[in-house]
Coordinates of N, CA and C in Angstrom, one line a residue:
M1403 N 0.8 -1.2 0.0 CA 0.0 0.0 0.0 C 0.9 1.2 0.0
N1404 N 0.3 2.3 -0.5 CA 0.9 3.6 -0.6 C 1.1 4.2 0.8
R1405 N 2.2 4.8 1.1 CA 2.4 5.3 2.5 C 1.8 6.7 2.6
N1406 N 1.6 7.4 1.5 CA 1.0 8.7 1.7 C -0.5 8.7 1.9
R1407 N -1.1 9.8 2.1 CA -2.5 9.9 2.4 C -3.4 10.1 1.2
L1408 N -2.8 10.1 0.0 CA -3.6 10.3 -1.2 C -3.9 8.9 -1.8
L1409 N -5.1 8.5 -1.7 CA -5.5 7.2 -2.0 C -6.1 7.0 -3.5
N1410 N -6.5 8.1 -4.1 CA -7.0 8.0 -5.4 C -5.9 7.7 -6.4
A1411 N -6.0 6.6 -7.1 CA -4.9 6.1 -8.0 C -4.7 7.1 -9.2
E1412 N -5.8 7.6 -9.8 CA -5.7 8.4 -10.9 C -5.1 9.8 -10.6
L1413 N -5.5 10.3 -9.4 CA -4.9 11.6 -9.0 C -3.4 11.4 -8.6
S1414 N -3.1 10.3 -8.0 CA -1.7 10.0 -7.7 C -0.9 9.9 -9.0
H1415 N -1.4 9.3 -10.0 CA -0.8 9.2 -11.3 C -0.6 10.5 -11.9
A1416 N -1.6 11.4 -11.8 CA -1.6 12.7 -12.4 C -0.4 13.5 -11.8
I1417 N -0.3 13.5 -10.5 CA 0.7 14.2 -9.8 C 2.1 13.7 -10.2
A1418 N 2.2 12.4 -10.3 CA 3.5 11.8 -10.6 C 3.9 12.1 -12.1
S1419 N 2.9 12.4 -12.9 CA 3.1 12.7 -14.3 C 3.4 14.2 -14.6
M1420 N 3.3 15.0 -13.6 CA 3.5 16.5 -13.7 C 5.0 16.8 -13.9
G1421 N 5.4 17.6 -14.9 CA 6.7 18.1 -15.0 C 6.8 19.6 -14.7
H1422 N 8.0 20.1 -14.6 CA 8.1 21.5 -14.3 C 7.3 22.4 -15.2
G1423 N 6.5 23.2 -14.6 CA 5.7 24.2 -15.4 C 4.3 23.6 -15.8
D1424 N 4.1 22.3 -15.7 CA 2.8 21.7 -16.1 C 1.7 22.3 -15.2
L1425 N 0.5 22.4 -15.8 CA -0.6 23.0 -15.1 C -1.7 22.0 -14.8
M1426 N -2.1 22.0 -13.5 CA -3.2 21.2 -13.0 C -4.3 22.2 -12.5
I1427 N -5.5 22.0 -13.0 CA -6.6 22.8 -12.5 C -7.4 22.0 -11.5
V1428 N -7.7 22.5 -10.3 CA -8.6 21.9 -9.4 C -9.8 22.9 -9.4
C1429 N -10.9 22.3 -9.9 CA -12.1 23.2 -10.1 C -13.3 22.8 -9.3
D1430 N -14.2 23.8 -9.4 CA -15.5 23.6 -8.7 C -16.4 22.7 -9.6
A1431 N -17.6 22.4 -9.1 CA -18.5 21.5 -9.8 C -19.0 22.0 -11.1
G1432 N -19.0 23.3 -11.3 CA -19.6 23.9 -12.5 C -18.6 24.2 -13.6
F1433 N -17.4 23.9 -13.4 CA -16.3 24.3 -14.4 C -16.6 23.6 -15.8
P1434 N -16.5 24.3 -16.9 CA -16.7 23.8 -18.2 C -15.4 23.1 -18.7
I1435 N -15.3 21.8 -18.4 CA -14.1 21.0 -18.7 C -14.1 20.7 -20.2
P1436 N -13.1 21.1 -21.0 CA -13.1 20.7 -22.4 C -13.1 19.2 -22.6
S1437 N -13.8 18.8 -23.6 CA -14.0 17.3 -23.9 C -12.6 16.6 -24.1
S1438 N -11.6 17.4 -24.6 CA -10.3 16.8 -24.9 C -9.4 16.7 -23.6
A1439 N -9.8 17.2 -22.5 CA -9.0 17.3 -21.3 C -8.9 16.0 -20.6
W1440 N -7.7 15.8 -19.9 CA -7.6 14.6 -19.0 C -8.4 15.1 -17.7
R1441 N -9.5 14.4 -17.5 CA -10.5 14.8 -16.5 C -10.5 13.8 -15.4
I1442 N -10.2 14.2 -14.2 CA -10.4 13.4 -13.0 C -11.6 13.9 -12.2
D1443 N -12.7 13.2 -12.3 CA -14.0 13.7 -11.7 C -14.2 13.1 -10.3
L1444 N -14.0 13.9 -9.3 CA -14.2 13.4 -7.9 C -15.5 13.8 -7.4
A1445 N -16.3 14.6 -8.1 CA -17.6 15.2 -7.6 C -18.6 14.1 -7.3
I1446 N -19.2 14.2 -6.1 CA -20.2 13.2 -5.7 C -21.6 13.9 -5.6
S1447 N -21.6 15.0 -4.8 CA -22.8 15.7 -4.6 C -22.3 17.1 -4.2
P1448 N -23.3 18.1 -4.1 CA -22.9 19.5 -3.7 C -21.9 19.5 -2.5
D1449 N -20.7 20.1 -2.8 CA -19.7 20.3 -1.8 C -19.0 19.0 -1.3
V1450 N -19.2 17.9 -2.0 CA -18.6 16.6 -1.7 C -17.9 16.1 -2.9
P1451 N -16.6 16.1 -2.9 CA -15.7 16.7 -1.9 C -15.6 18.2 -2.1
D1452 N -15.3 18.9 -1.1 CA -15.1 20.4 -1.3 C -13.6 20.6 -1.7
L1453 N -13.3 21.9 -2.0 CA -12.0 22.2 -2.6 C -10.9 21.9 -1.6
E1454 N -11.1 22.2 -0.3 CA -10.0 22.0 0.7 C -9.7 20.5 0.8
T1455 N -10.7 19.7 0.8 CA -10.5 18.3 1.0 C -9.7 17.7 -0.2
V1456 N -9.8 18.2 -1.4 CA -9.1 17.8 -2.5 C -7.7 18.5 -2.6
L1457 N -7.7 19.7 -2.3 CA -6.4 20.5 -2.4 C -5.4 20.1 -1.3
A1458 N -5.8 19.7 -0.1 CA -4.9 19.3 1.0 C -4.0 18.2 0.6
P1459 N -4.5 17.0 0.2 CA -3.6 16.0 -0.2 C -2.7 16.3 -1.5
I1460 N -3.3 17.1 -2.3 CA -2.5 17.5 -3.5 C -1.3 18.4 -3.0
A1461 N -1.6 19.3 -2.1 CA -0.5 20.2 -1.6 C 0.6 19.3 -0.9
A1462 N 0.2 18.2 -0.3 CA 1.1 17.4 0.4 C 2.0 16.6 -0.6
N1463 N 1.5 16.4 -1.8 CA 2.2 15.6 -2.8 C 2.7 16.2 -4.0
L1464 N 2.3 17.5 -4.3 CA 2.7 18.2 -5.5 C 3.5 19.4 -5.1
I1465 N 4.7 19.6 -5.7 CA 5.4 20.9 -5.5 C 4.8 21.9 -6.4
A1466 N 4.0 22.8 -5.9 CA 3.4 23.8 -6.6 C 4.2 25.1 -6.5
E1467 N 4.8 25.5 -7.7 CA 5.6 26.7 -7.7 C 4.8 27.9 -7.7
R1468 N 3.7 27.9 -8.5 CA 2.8 29.0 -8.6 C 1.3 28.5 -8.4
I1469 N 0.5 29.4 -7.9 CA -0.9 29.2 -7.7 C -1.6 30.4 -8.4
G1470 N -2.5 30.1 -9.3 CA -3.3 31.1 -10.0 C -4.7 31.0 -9.6
Y1471 N -5.4 32.1 -9.6 CA -6.8 32.2 -9.3 C -7.4 33.4 -9.9
A1472 N -8.7 33.4 -9.9 CA -9.4 34.6 -10.6 C -9.2 35.9 -9.8
D1473 N -9.0 36.9 -10.5 CA -8.7 38.2 -9.9 C -9.9 38.7 -9.0
T1474 N -11.0 38.1 -9.2 CA -12.2 38.5 -8.3 C -12.2 37.7 -7.0
L1475 N -11.4 36.7 -6.9 CA -11.4 35.8 -5.7 C -11.1 36.6 -4.4
P1476 N -10.1 37.5 -4.3 CA -9.9 38.2 -3.0 C -11.1 39.0 -2.5
V1477 N -11.9 39.5 -3.4 CA -13.0 40.3 -2.9 C -14.3 39.4 -2.7
H1478 N -14.5 38.4 -3.6 CA -15.7 37.7 -3.6 C -15.7 36.3 -2.9
N1479 N -14.4 35.9 -2.5 CA -14.3 34.6 -1.8 C -13.0 34.6 -1.0
A1480 N -12.8 35.6 -0.2 CA -11.6 35.7 0.6 C -11.3 34.5 1.5
P1481 N -12.2 33.8 2.0 CA -11.9 32.6 2.8 C -11.2 31.5 1.9
L1482 N -11.6 31.4 0.7 CA -10.9 30.4 -0.2 C -9.4 30.8 -0.4
L1483 N -9.2 32.1 -0.6 CA -7.8 32.6 -0.8 C -7.0 32.3 0.4
A1484 N -7.6 32.5 1.6 CA -6.8 32.2 2.8 C -6.4 30.8 2.9
K1485 N -7.3 29.9 2.5 CA -7.0 28.4 2.5 C -5.9 28.1 1.5
L1486 N -5.9 28.7 0.4 CA -4.8 28.5 -0.6 C -3.5 28.9 0.0
K1487 N -3.5 30.1 0.6 CA -2.2 30.6 1.2 C -1.7 29.7 2.3
R1488 N -2.6 29.1 3.1 CA -2.3 28.2 4.1 C -1.8 26.8 3.6
L1489 N -2.4 26.3 2.5 CA -2.1 25.0 2.0 C -0.8 25.1 1.1
F1490 N -0.5 26.2 0.5 CA 0.6 26.4 -0.4 C 1.5 27.6 0.0
P1491 N 2.1 27.5 1.2 CA 2.8 28.7 1.8 C 4.0 29.1 1.0
D1492 N 4.6 28.1 0.3 CA 5.9 28.4 -0.4 C 5.7 28.8 -1.9
A1493 N 4.4 28.8 -2.3 CA 4.2 29.1 -3.7 C 4.1 30.6 -4.0
D1494 N 4.3 31.0 -5.2 CA 4.0 32.4 -5.7 C 2.5 32.4 -6.1
F1495 N 1.9 33.5 -5.8 CA 0.4 33.6 -6.2 C 0.3 34.7 -7.3
E1496 N -0.6 34.4 -8.2 CA -0.9 35.3 -9.3 C -2.4 35.2 -9.6
T1497 N -2.9 36.3 -10.2 CA -4.3 36.4 -10.6 C -4.4 36.5 -12.1
T1498 N -5.5 36.1 -12.6 CA -5.9 36.2 -14.0 C -7.4 36.4 -14.0
T1499 N -7.9 36.6 -15.2 CA -9.4 36.8 -15.3 C -10.1 35.5 -15.2
H1500 N -11.3 35.5 -14.7 CA -12.1 34.3 -14.6 C -12.3 33.7 -16.0
E1501 N -12.5 34.6 -17.0 CA -12.8 34.1 -18.4 C -11.5 33.4 -18.9
T1502 N -10.3 33.9 -18.6 CA -9.1 33.3 -19.1 C -9.0 31.9 -18.5
I1503 N -9.3 31.7 -17.2 CA -9.3 30.4 -16.6 C -10.2 29.4 -17.3
L1504 N -11.4 29.9 -17.5 CA -12.5 29.0 -18.2 C -12.1 28.6 -19.6
G1505 N -11.4 29.5 -20.3 CA -11.1 29.2 -21.7 C -9.7 28.8 -21.9
E1506 N -8.8 29.8 -22.0 CA -7.4 29.5 -22.4 C -6.7 28.6 -21.4
M1507 N -6.8 28.8 -20.1 CA -6.1 27.9 -19.2 C -6.7 26.5 -19.1
A1508 N -8.0 26.4 -19.3 CA -8.6 25.0 -19.4 C -8.0 24.2 -20.5
A1509 N -7.8 24.9 -21.6 CA -7.2 24.3 -22.8 C -5.8 23.9 -22.7
K1510 N -5.0 24.6 -21.8 CA -3.6 24.4 -21.6 C -3.3 23.3 -20.5
A1511 N -4.3 23.0 -19.6 CA -4.1 22.2 -18.5 C -3.7 20.8 -18.9
K1512 N -2.7 20.2 -18.2 CA -2.4 18.8 -18.4 C -3.5 17.9 -17.8
V1513 N -4.1 18.4 -16.7 CA -5.1 17.6 -16.0 C -6.1 18.6 -15.3
I1514 N -7.3 18.2 -15.3 CA -8.3 19.0 -14.6 C -9.0 18.1 -13.6
V1515 N -9.0 18.5 -12.3 CA -9.6 17.7 -11.3 C -10.9 18.4 -10.8
R1516 N -12.0 17.8 -11.1 CA -13.3 18.3 -10.7 C -13.7 17.9 -9.3
T1517 N -14.0 18.9 -8.5 CA -14.5 18.6 -7.1 C -16.0 18.8 -7.1
G1518 N -16.7 18.6 -6.0 CA -18.1 18.8 -5.9 C -18.4 20.2 -5.3
A1519 N -17.3 21.0 -5.3 CA -17.4 22.3 -4.6 C -18.4 23.3 -5.3
F1520 N -19.2 23.9 -4.4 CA -20.1 25.0 -4.8 C -19.5 26.2 -4.2
D1521 N -18.3 26.6 -4.8 CA -17.5 27.7 -4.3 C -17.3 28.7 -5.4
P1522 N -17.9 29.9 -5.2 CA -17.7 31.0 -6.2 C -16.2 31.2 -6.5
W1523 N -15.9 31.2 -7.8 CA -14.5 31.4 -8.3 C -13.6 30.4 -7.7
G1524 N -14.1 29.2 -7.6 CA -13.3 28.0 -7.0 C -12.6 27.2 -8.0
N1525 N -11.9 27.9 -8.9 CA -11.1 27.2 -10.0 C -9.6 27.6 -9.8
I1526 N -8.8 26.7 -9.4 CA -7.5 27.0 -8.9 C -6.4 26.4 -9.9
L1527 N -5.5 27.2 -10.3 CA -4.4 26.8 -11.2 C -3.2 26.4 -10.4
L1528 N -2.7 25.2 -10.5 CA -1.5 24.7 -9.8 C -0.5 24.5 -10.8
Y1529 N 0.6 25.2 -10.8 CA 1.7 25.0 -11.7 C 2.8 24.3 -11.0
S1530 N 3.2 23.1 -11.6 CA 4.2 22.2 -11.0 C 5.6 22.9 -10.9
G1531 N 6.3 22.7 -9.8 CA 7.6 23.3 -9.7 C 8.6 22.2 -9.5
V1532 N 9.8 22.6 -9.0 CA 10.8 21.6 -8.7 C 11.2 21.7 -7.2
D1533 N 11.8 20.6 -6.7 CA 12.3 20.6 -5.3 C 13.6 21.4 -5.3
V1534 N 13.5 22.7 -5.0 CA 14.6 23.6 -5.2 C 15.9 23.1 -4.4
P1535 N 15.8 22.7 -3.2 CA 17.1 22.2 -2.5 C 17.7 20.9 -3.3
A1536 N 16.8 20.0 -3.7 CA 17.3 18.9 -4.4 C 18.0 19.2 -5.7
W1537 N 17.5 20.2 -6.4 CA 18.1 20.6 -7.7 C 19.3 21.5 -7.6
F1538 N 19.3 22.4 -6.6 CA 20.3 23.4 -6.6 C 21.3 23.4 -5.4
S1539 N 21.4 22.3 -4.6 CA 22.2 22.3 -3.5 C 23.6 21.6 -3.7
K1540 N 23.8 21.1 -4.9 CA 25.0 20.4 -5.2 C 26.2 21.4 -5.3
P1541 N 27.4 21.0 -4.9 CA 28.5 21.9 -4.9 C 28.7 22.4 -6.3
G1542 N 29.0 23.7 -6.4 CA 29.2 24.4 -7.7 C 28.0 24.8 -8.5
V1543 N 26.8 24.4 -8.0 CA 25.6 24.8 -8.7 C 25.1 26.1 -8.1
V1544 N 24.8 27.0 -9.0 CA 24.3 28.3 -8.6 C 22.8 28.5 -8.9
A1545 N 22.0 28.7 -8.0 CA 20.6 28.8 -8.2 C 20.3 30.2 -8.7
P1546 N 19.4 30.3 -9.7 CA 19.0 31.7 -10.1 C 18.3 32.4 -9.0
D1547 N 18.3 33.7 -9.1 CA 17.7 34.5 -8.0 C 16.4 34.1 -7.5
Y1548 N 15.5 33.7 -8.5 CA 14.1 33.4 -8.1 C 14.0 32.1 -7.4
Y1549 N 15.1 31.3 -7.4 CA 15.1 30.1 -6.6 C 16.0 30.2 -5.3
A1550 N 17.0 31.1 -5.3 CA 17.9 31.3 -4.2 C 17.2 31.6 -2.9
K1551 N 16.1 32.4 -3.0 CA 15.3 32.6 -1.8 C 14.7 31.4 -1.1
K1552 N 14.4 30.4 -2.0 CA 13.8 29.2 -1.4 C 14.9 28.2 -0.9
L1553 N 16.1 28.5 -1.2 CA 17.2 27.7 -0.6 C 17.5 28.1 0.8
K1554 N 17.3 29.4 1.1 CA 17.6 29.9 2.5 C 16.6 29.5 3.5
G1555 N 15.3 29.1 3.1 CA 14.3 28.8 4.0 C 14.4 27.5 4.6

């Protein structure tokens, strides 16, 4: 058996398949997932599972370098933004328009994970990163400035 707490085989496979810069979207129940997308549908009923229930084991297993969300989220769903910052404390955060997430970003995603969340603006972009200490701690290797700060922590 797997030692980690993520039991869903397809979600574990998706995380293991992510390369640096790949995009995973964890979305709410109403997200328009393109028919061509790799879709992992976890939705059972309204708010089951909710975003935090799905994002927590993903955060424990995926190195997320950047987290993207709708520019309306801070005003219209501040509690969700607080959860994201708690779950992904080492990530960089960026905003984009809700329309961009629904269209352009959905088309670019390597995998889209649908939750049962009834959460306004609950569509979260997770960009896969690297384990900075593992990649940049060897003698003679110099980390670029944007990674150097993560080596000191």
